[in-house]
Every structure is written in structure tokens, then in C-alpha cells.
mmCIF file with all atom_site columns, C-alpha atoms in Angstrom:
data_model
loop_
_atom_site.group_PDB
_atom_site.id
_atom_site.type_symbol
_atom_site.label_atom_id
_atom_site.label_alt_id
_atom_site.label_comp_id
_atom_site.label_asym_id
_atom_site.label_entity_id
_atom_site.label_seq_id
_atom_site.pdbx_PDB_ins_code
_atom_site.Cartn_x
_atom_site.Cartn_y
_atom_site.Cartn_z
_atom_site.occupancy
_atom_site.B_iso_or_equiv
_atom_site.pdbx_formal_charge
_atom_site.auth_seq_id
_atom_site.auth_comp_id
_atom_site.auth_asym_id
_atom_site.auth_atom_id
_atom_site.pdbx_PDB_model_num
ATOM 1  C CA . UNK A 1 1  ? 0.000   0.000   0.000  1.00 68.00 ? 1  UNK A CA 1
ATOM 2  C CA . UNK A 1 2  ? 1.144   3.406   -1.049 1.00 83.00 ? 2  UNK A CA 1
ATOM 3  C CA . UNK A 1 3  ? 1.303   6.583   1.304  1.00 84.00 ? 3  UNK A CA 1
ATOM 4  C CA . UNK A 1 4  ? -1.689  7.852   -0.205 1.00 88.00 ? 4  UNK A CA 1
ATOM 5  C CA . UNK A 1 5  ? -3.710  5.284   -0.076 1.00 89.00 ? 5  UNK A CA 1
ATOM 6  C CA . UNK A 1 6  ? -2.213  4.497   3.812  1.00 89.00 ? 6  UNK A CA 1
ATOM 7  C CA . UNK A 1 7  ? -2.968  8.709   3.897  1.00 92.00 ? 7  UNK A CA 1
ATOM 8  C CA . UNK A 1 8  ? -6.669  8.105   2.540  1.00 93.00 ? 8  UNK A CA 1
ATOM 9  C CA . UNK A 1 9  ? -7.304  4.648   4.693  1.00 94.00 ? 9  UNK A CA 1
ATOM 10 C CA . UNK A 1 10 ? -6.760  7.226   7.626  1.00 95.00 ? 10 UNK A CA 1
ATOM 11 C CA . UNK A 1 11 ? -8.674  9.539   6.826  1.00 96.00 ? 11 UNK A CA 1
ATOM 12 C CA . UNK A 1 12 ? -12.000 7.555   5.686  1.00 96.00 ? 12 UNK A CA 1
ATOM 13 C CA . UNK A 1 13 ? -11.232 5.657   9.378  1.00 96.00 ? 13 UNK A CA 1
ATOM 14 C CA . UNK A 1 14 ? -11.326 9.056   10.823 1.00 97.00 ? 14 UNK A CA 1
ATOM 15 C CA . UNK A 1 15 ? -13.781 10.921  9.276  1.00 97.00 ? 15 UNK A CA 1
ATOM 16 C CA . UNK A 1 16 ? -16.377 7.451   10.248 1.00 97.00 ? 16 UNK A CA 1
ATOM 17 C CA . UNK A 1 17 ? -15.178 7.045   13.628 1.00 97.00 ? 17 UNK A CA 1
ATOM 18 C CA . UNK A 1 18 ? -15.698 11.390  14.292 1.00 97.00 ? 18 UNK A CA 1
ATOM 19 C CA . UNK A 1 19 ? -19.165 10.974  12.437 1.00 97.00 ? 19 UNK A CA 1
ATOM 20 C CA . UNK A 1 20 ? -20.358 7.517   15.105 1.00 97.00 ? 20 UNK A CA 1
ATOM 21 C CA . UNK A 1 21 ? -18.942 9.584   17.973 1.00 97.00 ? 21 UNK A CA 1
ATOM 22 C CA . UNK A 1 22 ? -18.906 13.100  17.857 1.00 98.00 ? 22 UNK A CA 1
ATOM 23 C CA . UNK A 1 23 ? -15.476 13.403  19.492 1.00 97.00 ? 23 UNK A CA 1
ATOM 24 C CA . UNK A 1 24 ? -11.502 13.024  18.446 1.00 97.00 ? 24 UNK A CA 1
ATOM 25 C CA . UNK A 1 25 ? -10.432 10.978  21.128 1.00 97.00 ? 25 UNK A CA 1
ATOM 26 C CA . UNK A 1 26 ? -12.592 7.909   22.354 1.00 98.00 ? 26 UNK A CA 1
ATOM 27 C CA . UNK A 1 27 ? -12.901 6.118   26.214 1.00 96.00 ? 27 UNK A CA 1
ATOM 28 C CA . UNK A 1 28 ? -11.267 2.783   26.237 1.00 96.00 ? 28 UNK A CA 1
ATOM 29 C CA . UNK A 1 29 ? -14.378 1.356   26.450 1.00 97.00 ? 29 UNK A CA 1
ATOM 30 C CA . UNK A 1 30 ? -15.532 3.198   22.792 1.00 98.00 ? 30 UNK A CA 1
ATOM 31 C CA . UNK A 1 31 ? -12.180 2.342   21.579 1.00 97.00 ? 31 UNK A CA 1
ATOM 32 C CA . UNK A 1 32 ? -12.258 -1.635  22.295 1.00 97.00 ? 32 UNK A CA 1
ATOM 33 C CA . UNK A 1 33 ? -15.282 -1.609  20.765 1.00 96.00 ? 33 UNK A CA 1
ATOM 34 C CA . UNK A 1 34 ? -13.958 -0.394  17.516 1.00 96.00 ? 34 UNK A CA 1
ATOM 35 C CA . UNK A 1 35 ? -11.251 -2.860  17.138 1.00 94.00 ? 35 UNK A CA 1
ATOM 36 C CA . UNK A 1 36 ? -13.263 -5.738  19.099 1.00 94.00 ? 36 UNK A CA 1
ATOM 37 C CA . UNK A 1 37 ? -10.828 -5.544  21.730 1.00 94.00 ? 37 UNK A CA 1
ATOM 38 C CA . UNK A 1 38 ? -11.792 -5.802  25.465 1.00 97.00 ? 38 UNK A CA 1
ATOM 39 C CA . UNK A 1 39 ? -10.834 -2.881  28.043 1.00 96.00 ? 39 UNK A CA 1
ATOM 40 C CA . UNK A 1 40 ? -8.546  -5.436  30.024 1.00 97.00 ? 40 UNK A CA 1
ATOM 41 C CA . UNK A 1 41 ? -7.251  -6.147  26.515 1.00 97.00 ? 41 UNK A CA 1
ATOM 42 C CA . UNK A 1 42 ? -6.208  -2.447  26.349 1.00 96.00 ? 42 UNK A CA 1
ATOM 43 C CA . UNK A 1 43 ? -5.305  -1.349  29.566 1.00 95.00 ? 43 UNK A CA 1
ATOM 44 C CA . UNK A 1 44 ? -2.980  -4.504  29.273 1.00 96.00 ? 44 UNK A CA 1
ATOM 45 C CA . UNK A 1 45 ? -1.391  -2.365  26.228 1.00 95.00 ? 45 UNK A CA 1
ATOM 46 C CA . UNK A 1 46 ? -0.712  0.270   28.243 1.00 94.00 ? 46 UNK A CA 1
ATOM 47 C CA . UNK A 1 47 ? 0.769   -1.135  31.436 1.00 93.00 ? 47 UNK A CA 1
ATOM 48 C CA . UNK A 1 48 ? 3.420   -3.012  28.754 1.00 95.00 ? 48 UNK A CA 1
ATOM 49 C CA . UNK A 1 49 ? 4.069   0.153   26.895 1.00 94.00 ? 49 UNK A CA 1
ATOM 50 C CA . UNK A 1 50 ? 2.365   -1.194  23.829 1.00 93.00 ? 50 UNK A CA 1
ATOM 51 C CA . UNK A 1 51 ? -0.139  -0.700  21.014 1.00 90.00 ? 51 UNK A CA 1
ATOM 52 C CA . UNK A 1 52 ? -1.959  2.454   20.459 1.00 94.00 ? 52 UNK A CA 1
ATOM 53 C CA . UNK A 1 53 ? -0.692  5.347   21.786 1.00 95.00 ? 53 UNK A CA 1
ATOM 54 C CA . UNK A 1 54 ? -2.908  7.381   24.022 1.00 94.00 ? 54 UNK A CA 1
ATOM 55 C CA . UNK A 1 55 ? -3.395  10.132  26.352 1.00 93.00 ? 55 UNK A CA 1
ATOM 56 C CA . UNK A 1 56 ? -4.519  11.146  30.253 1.00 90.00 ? 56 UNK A CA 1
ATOM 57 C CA . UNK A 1 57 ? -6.408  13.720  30.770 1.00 81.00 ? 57 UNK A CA 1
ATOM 58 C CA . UNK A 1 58 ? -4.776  16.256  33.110 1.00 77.00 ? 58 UNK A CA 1
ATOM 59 C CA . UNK A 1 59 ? -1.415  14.900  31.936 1.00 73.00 ? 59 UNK A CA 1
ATOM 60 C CA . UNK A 1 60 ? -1.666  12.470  35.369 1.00 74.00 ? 60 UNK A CA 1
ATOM 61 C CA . UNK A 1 61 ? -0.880  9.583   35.963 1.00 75.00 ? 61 UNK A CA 1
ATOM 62 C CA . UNK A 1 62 ? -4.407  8.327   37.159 1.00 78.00 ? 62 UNK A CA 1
ATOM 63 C CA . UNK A 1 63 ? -6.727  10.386  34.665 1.00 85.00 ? 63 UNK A CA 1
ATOM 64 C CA . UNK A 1 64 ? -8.320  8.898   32.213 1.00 89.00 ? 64 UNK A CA 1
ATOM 65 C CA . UNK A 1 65 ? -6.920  7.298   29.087 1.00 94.00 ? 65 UNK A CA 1
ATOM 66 C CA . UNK A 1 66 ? -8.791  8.908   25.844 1.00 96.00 ? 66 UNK A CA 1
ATOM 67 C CA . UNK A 1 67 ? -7.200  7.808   22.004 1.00 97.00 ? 67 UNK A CA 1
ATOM 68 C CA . UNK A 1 68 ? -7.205  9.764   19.779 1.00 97.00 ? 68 UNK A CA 1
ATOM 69 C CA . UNK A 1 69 ? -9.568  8.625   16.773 1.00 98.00 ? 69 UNK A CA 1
ATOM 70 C CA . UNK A 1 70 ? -6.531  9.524   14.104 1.00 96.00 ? 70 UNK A CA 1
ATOM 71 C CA . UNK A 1 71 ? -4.435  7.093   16.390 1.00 97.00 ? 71 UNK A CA 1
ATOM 72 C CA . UNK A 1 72 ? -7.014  4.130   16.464 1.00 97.00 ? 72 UNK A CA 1
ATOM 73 C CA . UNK A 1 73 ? -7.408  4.475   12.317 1.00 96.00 ? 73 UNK A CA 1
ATOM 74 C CA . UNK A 1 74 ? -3.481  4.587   11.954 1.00 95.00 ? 74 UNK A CA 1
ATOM 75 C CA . UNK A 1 75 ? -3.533  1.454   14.207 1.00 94.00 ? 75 UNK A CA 1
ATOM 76 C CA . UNK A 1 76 ? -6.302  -0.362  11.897 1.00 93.00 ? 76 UNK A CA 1
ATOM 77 C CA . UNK A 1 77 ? -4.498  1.046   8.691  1.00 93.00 ? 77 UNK A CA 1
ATOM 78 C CA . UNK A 1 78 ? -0.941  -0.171  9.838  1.00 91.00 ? 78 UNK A CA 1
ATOM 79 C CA . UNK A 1 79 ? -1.754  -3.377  10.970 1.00 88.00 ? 79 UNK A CA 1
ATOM 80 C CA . UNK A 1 80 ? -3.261  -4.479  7.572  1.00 84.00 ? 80 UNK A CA 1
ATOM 81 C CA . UNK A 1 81 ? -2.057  -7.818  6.208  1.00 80.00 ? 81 UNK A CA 1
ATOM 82 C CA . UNK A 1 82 ? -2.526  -8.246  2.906  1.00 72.00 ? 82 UNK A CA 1
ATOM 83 C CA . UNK A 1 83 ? -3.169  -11.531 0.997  1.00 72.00 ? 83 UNK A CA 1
ATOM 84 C CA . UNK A 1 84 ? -1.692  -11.891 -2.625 1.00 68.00 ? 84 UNK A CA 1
ATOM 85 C CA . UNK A 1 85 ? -3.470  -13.984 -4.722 1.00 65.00 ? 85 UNK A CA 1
ATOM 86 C CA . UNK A 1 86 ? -1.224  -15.678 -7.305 1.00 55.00 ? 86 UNK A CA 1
#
């Protein structure tokens, strides 16, 4: 996949997920719903220092995680595997 096509992928993610929600950045709960994740699943992620990247509110340590809805469709774009037929 090409950068504009990755570059569109993101965007049609984005525009859908802003259009469901109303919002840029989604609860953990919202967000594991979109990729059919669980919130343990996710607040796993975070406690290793892996998968989507995310903020706290407040900047503290305890406030709560929101991702951004451009992070989430970067995820889903990224992650693609593609199947070749021969």
C-alpha cells in the first residue's frame, strides 16, 4: 500500500469514527469496541508500553486514558495484512 492510499485509509477511518462519535479521542471502552478488543485487553497495552498510543487527561498519571480517533485508524491502517493472490 502506497502513502496515499495508507494517507486516505486514515482519513476515511477518521472521518467514520468522528461521524459515530462526535469526538476526536474515544474512552477505552468506545475504543475496544472499535477494534473488538476488550478494556482489560487495552489497559494490558498500556501497562506493557504497547499498542496504540494514548493520552490522560490532566497529563496524570491516574486520569483517564482517551485515544485519539486519528491514532485508532493509523492502528487499523498499519496493521493491515494483505493476501496476494497468485
Amino acid at each position: 500500500m502506497n502513502a496515499i492510499q495508507k494517507n486516505d485509509d486514515y482519513k476515511m477511518i477518521s472521518t467514520f469514527l468522528f461521524e459515530k462519535f462526535g469526538k476526536v479521542a474515544l474512552t477505552p471502552k468506545e475504543t475496544a469496541s472499535v477494534l473488538g478488543k476488550t478494556e482489560a485487553g487495552l489497559k494490558q497495552d498500556r501497562e506493557e508500553n504497547i499498542g496504540i498510543p494514548y493520552t490522560r487527561l490532566n497529563k496524570k498519571d491516574r486520569g483517564k486514558p482517551l485515544y485519539s480517533i486519528t491514532a485508532i485508524a493509523k492502528t487499523i491502517v498499519d496493521n493491515q495484512i494483505k493476501i496476494f493472490n497468485n
